[in-house]
PDB file of C-alpha atoms in Angstrom:
ATOM      1  CA  ILE A 277     -83.399  56.651 -27.457  1.00  0.00           C
ATOM      2  CA  SER A 278     -80.067  58.457 -27.711  1.00  0.00           C
ATOM      3  CA  ASN A 279     -79.187  61.615 -25.792  1.00  0.00           C
ATOM      4  CA  PRO A 280     -79.525  63.906 -28.874  1.00  0.00           C
ATOM      5  CA  GLU A 281     -82.945  62.412 -29.662  1.00  0.00           C
ATOM      6  CA  LEU A 282     -84.026  62.656 -26.041  1.00  0.00           C
ATOM      7  CA  LEU A 283     -82.732  66.211 -25.776  1.00  0.00           C
ATOM      8  CA  ALA A 284     -84.607  67.273 -28.907  1.00  0.00           C
ATOM      9  CA  ALA A 285     -87.835  65.679 -27.682  1.00  0.00           C
ATOM     10  CA  LEU A 286     -87.508  67.233 -24.224  1.00  0.00           C
ATOM     11  CA  GLN A 287     -86.618  70.675 -25.623  1.00  0.00           C
ATOM     12  CA  SER A 288     -89.637  70.544 -27.899  1.00  0.00           C
ATOM     13  CA  ALA A 289     -91.997  69.515 -25.132  1.00  0.00           C
ATOM     14  CA  PHE A 290     -90.629  71.375 -22.097  1.00  0.00           C
ATOM     15  CA  GLY A 291     -87.969  73.890 -23.145  1.00  0.00           C
ATOM     16  CA  GLU A 292     -84.169  74.002 -22.897  1.00  0.00           C
ATOM     17  CA  ALA A 293     -83.784  74.407 -19.123  1.00  0.00           C
ATOM     18  CA  THR A 294     -86.059  71.490 -18.256  1.00  0.00           C
ATOM     19  CA  ALA A 295     -84.435  69.320 -20.930  1.00  0.00           C
ATOM     20  CA  GLN A 296     -80.970  69.932 -19.469  1.00  0.00           C
ATOM     21  CA  THR A 297     -82.230  69.212 -15.939  1.00  0.00           C
ATOM     22  CA  VAL A 298     -83.763  65.899 -17.017  1.00  0.00           C
ATOM     23  CA  LEU A 299     -80.596  64.850 -18.876  1.00  0.00           C
ATOM     24  CA  ARG A 300     -78.410  65.708 -15.872  1.00  0.00           C
ATOM     25  CA  PHE A 301     -80.703  63.702 -13.600  1.00  0.00           C
ATOM     26  CA  ARG A 302     -80.441  60.767 -16.009  1.00  0.00           C
ATOM     27  CA  GLU A 303     -76.620  61.021 -16.056  1.00  0.00           C
ATOM     28  CA  THR A 304     -76.417  61.099 -12.261  1.00  0.00           C
ATOM     29  CA  LEU A 305     -78.975  58.341 -11.646  1.00  0.00           C
ATOM     30  CA  PRO A 306     -76.331  55.651 -10.951  1.00  0.00           C
ATOM     31  CA  MET A 307     -74.799  57.821  -8.202  1.00  0.00           C
ATOM     32  CA  ARG A 308     -78.024  58.468  -6.326  1.00  0.00           C
ATOM     33  CA  PRO A 309     -78.288  55.148  -4.410  1.00  0.00           C
ATOM     34  CA  SER A 310     -74.852  55.703  -2.825  1.00  0.00           C
ATOM     35  CA  VAL A 311     -75.731  59.243  -1.766  1.00  0.00           C
ATOM     36  CA  GLU A 312     -79.110  58.044  -0.466  1.00  0.00           C
ATOM     37  CA  GLU A 313     -77.320  55.363   1.583  1.00  0.00           C
ATOM     38  CA  PHE A 314     -75.061  58.062   3.000  1.00  0.00           C
ATOM     39  CA  ALA A 315     -78.083  60.267   3.777  1.00  0.00           C
ATOM     40  CA  GLY A 316     -79.593  57.344   5.684  1.00  0.00           C
ATOM     41  CA  ARG A 317     -76.417  56.960   7.737  1.00  0.00           C
ATOM     42  CA  LEU A 318     -76.462  60.654   8.539  1.00  0.00           C
ATOM     43  CA  LEU A 319     -80.122  60.541   9.514  1.00  0.00           C
ATOM     44  CA  ALA A 320     -79.386  57.645  11.891  1.00  0.00           C
ATOM     45  CA  ALA A 321     -76.597  59.769  13.421  1.00  0.00           C
ATOM     46  CA  ASP A 322     -78.993  62.740  13.753  1.00  0.00           C
ATOM     47  CA  LEU A 323     -77.002  64.704  11.141  1.00  0.00           C
ATOM     48  CA  PRO A 324     -79.531  64.914   8.283  1.00  0.00           C
ATOM     49  CA  LEU A 325     -78.641  66.170   4.808  1.00  0.00           C
ATOM     50  CA  SER A 326     -80.638  68.903   3.169  1.00  0.00           C
ATOM     51  CA  GLU A 327     -81.983  68.384  -0.365  1.00  0.00           C
ATOM     52  CA  ALA A 328     -79.393  70.867  -1.639  1.00  0.00           C
ATOM     53  CA  GLN A 329     -76.569  68.924   0.039  1.00  0.00           C
ATOM     54  CA  MET A 330     -77.848  65.675  -1.488  1.00  0.00           C
ATOM     55  CA  GLU A 331     -77.868  67.146  -4.995  1.00  0.00           C
ATOM     56  CA  GLN A 332     -74.410  68.622  -4.502  1.00  0.00           C
ATOM     57  CA  LEU A 333     -73.069  65.253  -3.323  1.00  0.00           C
ATOM     58  CA  VAL A 334     -74.665  63.464  -6.287  1.00  0.00           C
ATOM     59  CA  ASN A 335     -72.840  65.888  -8.582  1.00  0.00           C
ATOM     60  CA  ILE A 336     -69.568  65.455  -6.664  1.00  0.00           C
ATOM     61  CA  VAL A 337     -69.770  61.663  -6.956  1.00  0.00           C
ATOM     62  CA  HIS A 338     -70.647  61.932 -10.660  1.00  0.00           C
ATOM     63  CA  ASP A 339     -67.831  64.371 -11.403  1.00  0.00           C
ATOM     64  CA  ASN A 340     -65.248  62.276  -9.526  1.00  0.00           C
ATOM     65  CA  ARG A 341     -66.097  58.807 -10.798  1.00  0.00           C
ATOM     66  CA  VAL A 342     -63.164  56.703 -11.932  1.00  0.00           C
ATOM     67  CA  PRO A 343     -63.014  56.096 -15.682  1.00  0.00           C
ATOM     68  CA  PRO A 344     -63.214  52.473 -16.840  1.00  0.00           C
ATOM     69  CA  ARG A 345     -60.007  50.471 -16.889  1.00  0.00           C
ATOM     70  CA  ILE A 346     -58.111  50.435 -20.171  1.00  0.00           C
ATOM     71  CA  GLY A 347     -58.788  47.241 -22.134  1.00  0.00           C
ATOM     72  CA  ARG A 348     -56.363  44.779 -23.626  1.00  0.00           C
ATOM     73  CA  PRO A 349     -53.840  46.186 -26.161  1.00  0.00           C
ATOM     74  CA  MET A 350     -54.404  45.569 -29.843  1.00  0.00           C
ATOM     75  CA  GLY A 351     -51.825  44.184 -32.230  1.00  0.00           C
ATOM     76  CA  PRO A 352     -50.986  45.592 -35.663  1.00  0.00           C
ATOM     77  CA  ASP A 353     -53.643  43.366 -37.255  1.00  0.00           C
ATOM     78  CA  GLY A 354     -56.389  44.805 -35.050  1.00  0.00           C
ATOM     79  CA  ALA A 355     -56.683  41.619 -32.980  1.00  0.00           C
ATOM     80  CA  PRO A 356     -55.842  41.538 -29.264  1.00  0.00           C
ATOM     81  CA  ALA A 357     -52.076  41.568 -28.759  1.00  0.00           C
ATOM     82  CA  THR A 358     -50.507  38.242 -27.824  1.00  0.00           C
ATOM     83  CA  ASP A 359     -46.862  39.313 -27.492  1.00  0.00           C
ATOM     84  CA  PRO A 360     -46.172  38.882 -23.746  1.00  0.00           C
ATOM     85  CA  MET A 361     -43.930  41.962 -23.636  1.00  0.00           C
ATOM     86  CA  ILE A 362     -46.608  44.187 -25.207  1.00  0.00           C
ATOM     87  CA  VAL A 363     -49.289  42.778 -22.910  1.00  0.00           C
ATOM     88  CA  ALA A 364     -47.104  43.155 -19.786  1.00  0.00           C
ATOM     89  CA  THR A 365     -46.117  46.737 -20.687  1.00  0.00           C
ATOM     90  CA  HIS A 366     -49.750  47.600 -21.307  1.00  0.00           C
ATOM     91  CA  GLU A 367     -50.779  46.099 -17.951  1.00  0.00           C
ATOM     92  CA  VAL A 368     -48.180  48.168 -16.083  1.00  0.00           C
ATOM     93  CA  GLN A 369     -49.305  51.346 -17.853  1.00  0.00           C
ATOM     94  CA  ALA A 370     -52.998  50.543 -17.343  1.00  0.00           C
ATOM     95  CA  ASN A 371     -52.495  49.831 -13.638  1.00  0.00           C
ATOM     96  CA  ALA A 372     -50.537  53.057 -13.125  1.00  0.00           C
ATOM     97  CA  THR A 373     -53.150  55.090 -15.001  1.00  0.00           C
ATOM     98  CA  GLN A 374     -55.968  53.451 -13.039  1.00  0.00           C
ATOM     99  CA  SER A 375     -54.202  54.060  -9.709  1.00  0.00           C
ATOM    100  CA  GLN A 376     -53.713  57.741 -10.562  1.00  0.00           C
ATOM    101  CA  ALA A 377     -57.364  58.078 -11.584  1.00  0.00           C
ATOM    102  CA  GLU A 378     -58.525  56.389  -8.382  1.00  0.00           C
ATOM    103  CA  ALA A 379     -56.310  58.623  -6.218  1.00  0.00           C
ATOM    104  CA  ALA A 380     -57.601  61.760  -7.968  1.00  0.00           C
ATOM    105  CA  SER A 381     -61.183  60.541  -7.581  1.00  0.00           C
ATOM    106  CA  TYR A 382     -60.678  59.833  -3.878  1.00  0.00           C
ATOM    107  CA  GLN A 383     -59.156  63.288  -3.295  1.00  0.00           C
ATOM    108  CA  GLY A 384     -61.966  64.976  -5.223  1.00  0.00           C
ATOM    109  CA  LEU A 385     -64.656  63.116  -3.318  1.00  0.00           C
ATOM    110  CA  LEU A 386     -63.193  64.188   0.013  1.00  0.00           C
ATOM    111  CA  GLU A 387     -62.151  67.753  -0.792  1.00  0.00           C
ATOM    112  CA  GLN A 388     -65.270  68.816  -2.674  1.00  0.00           C
ATOM    113  CA  ALA A 389     -67.597  67.292  -0.083  1.00  0.00           C
ATOM    114  CA  GLY A 390     -65.802  69.334   2.589  1.00  0.00           C
ATOM    115  CA  ALA A 391     -67.317  72.471   1.095  1.00  0.00           C
ATOM    116  CA  VAL A 392     -70.826  70.986   1.266  1.00  0.00           C
ATOM    117  CA  LEU A 393     -70.922  69.092   4.562  1.00  0.00           C
ATOM    118  CA  SER A 394     -70.558  70.020   8.205  1.00  0.00           C
ATOM    119  CA  VAL A 395     -67.481  68.660  10.006  1.00  0.00           C
ATOM    120  CA  PRO A 396     -69.339  65.692  11.583  1.00  0.00           C
ATOM    121  CA  GLN A 397     -71.091  64.918   8.272  1.00  0.00           C
ATOM    122  CA  HIS A 398     -67.751  65.072   6.450  1.00  0.00           C
ATOM    123  CA  GLU A 399     -66.198  62.576   8.880  1.00  0.00           C
ATOM    124  CA  LEU A 400     -68.965  60.073   8.096  1.00  0.00           C
ATOM    125  CA  TRP A 401     -68.495  60.818   4.363  1.00  0.00           C
ATOM    126  CA  ARG A 402     -64.771  60.070   4.697  1.00  0.00           C
ATOM    127  CA  GLN A 403     -65.609  56.744   6.359  1.00  0.00           C
ATOM    128  CA  MET A 404     -68.053  55.809   3.601  1.00  0.00           C
ATOM    129  CA  VAL A 405     -65.616  56.773   0.823  1.00  0.00           C
ATOM    130  CA  ASN A 406     -62.961  54.640   2.532  1.00  0.00           C
ATOM    131  CA  GLU A 407     -65.427  51.728   2.525  1.00  0.00           C
ATOM    132  CA  TRP A 408     -65.971  52.242  -1.229  1.00  0.00           C
ATOM    133  CA  VAL A 409     -62.211  52.250  -1.829  1.00  0.00           C
ATOM    134  CA  LEU A 410     -61.719  49.081   0.230  1.00  0.00           C
ATOM    135  CA  SER A 411     -64.618  47.377  -1.533  1.00  0.00           C
ATOM    136  CA  SER A 412     -63.209  48.356  -4.926  1.00  0.00           C
ATOM    137  CA  ALA A 413     -59.738  47.073  -3.997  1.00  0.00           C
ATOM    138  CA  LYS A 414     -61.197  43.746  -2.870  1.00  0.00           C
ATOM    139  CA  ALA A 415     -63.152  43.425  -6.118  1.00  0.00           C
ATOM    140  CA  GLN A 416     -60.043  44.208  -8.178  1.00  0.00           C
ATOM    141  CA  ALA A 417     -58.016  41.625  -6.232  1.00  0.00           C
ATOM    142  CA  ALA A 418     -60.732  39.027  -6.802  1.00  0.00           C
ATOM    143  CA  ASP A 419     -60.818  39.859 -10.534  1.00  0.00           C
ATOM    144  CA  ALA A 420     -57.033  39.583 -10.745  1.00  0.00           C
ATOM    145  CA  ALA A 421     -57.064  36.245  -8.951  1.00  0.00           C
ATOM    146  CA  ALA A 422     -59.696  34.940 -11.358  1.00  0.00           C
ATOM    147  CA  GLN A 423     -57.592  35.814 -14.442  1.00  0.00           C
ATOM    148  CA  PRO A 424     -55.822  32.866 -16.050  1.00  0.00           C
ATOM    149  CA  PRO A 425     -52.018  33.001 -15.825  1.00  0.00           C
ATOM    150  CA  ARG A 426     -50.204  34.276 -18.878  1.00  0.00           C
TER     151      ARG A 426
END
């Protein structure tokens, strides 16, 4: 079921406000396990999150997610480009764009959470975000190493 179909069905059954709430929950569902993991870490440190803080963090993570990496460039015939110069130029541009997006995401995750969390909670958040960044960098390095040479 597509979002417009789902929205129409929800609006009909429950009204506009409930429909929007359900759609937002559905959009943020992939972010919830990370925030729940963080909440568990805080609970273990005797710094529990409130429900409102959890929802705010889910929204912060959703709003600061990194867009997907740009795919392979296309040639004039619509097929993937094979010219090494075009491919290399595209890779440089894609890497720069991705790095900028990741830096902006990282800054947003830290700055926006600072308005929601206490100082000790924010320090643990910073540690967890750094773990995400390190994990992402390792995954990207592994992906790059697995690519066949050009």
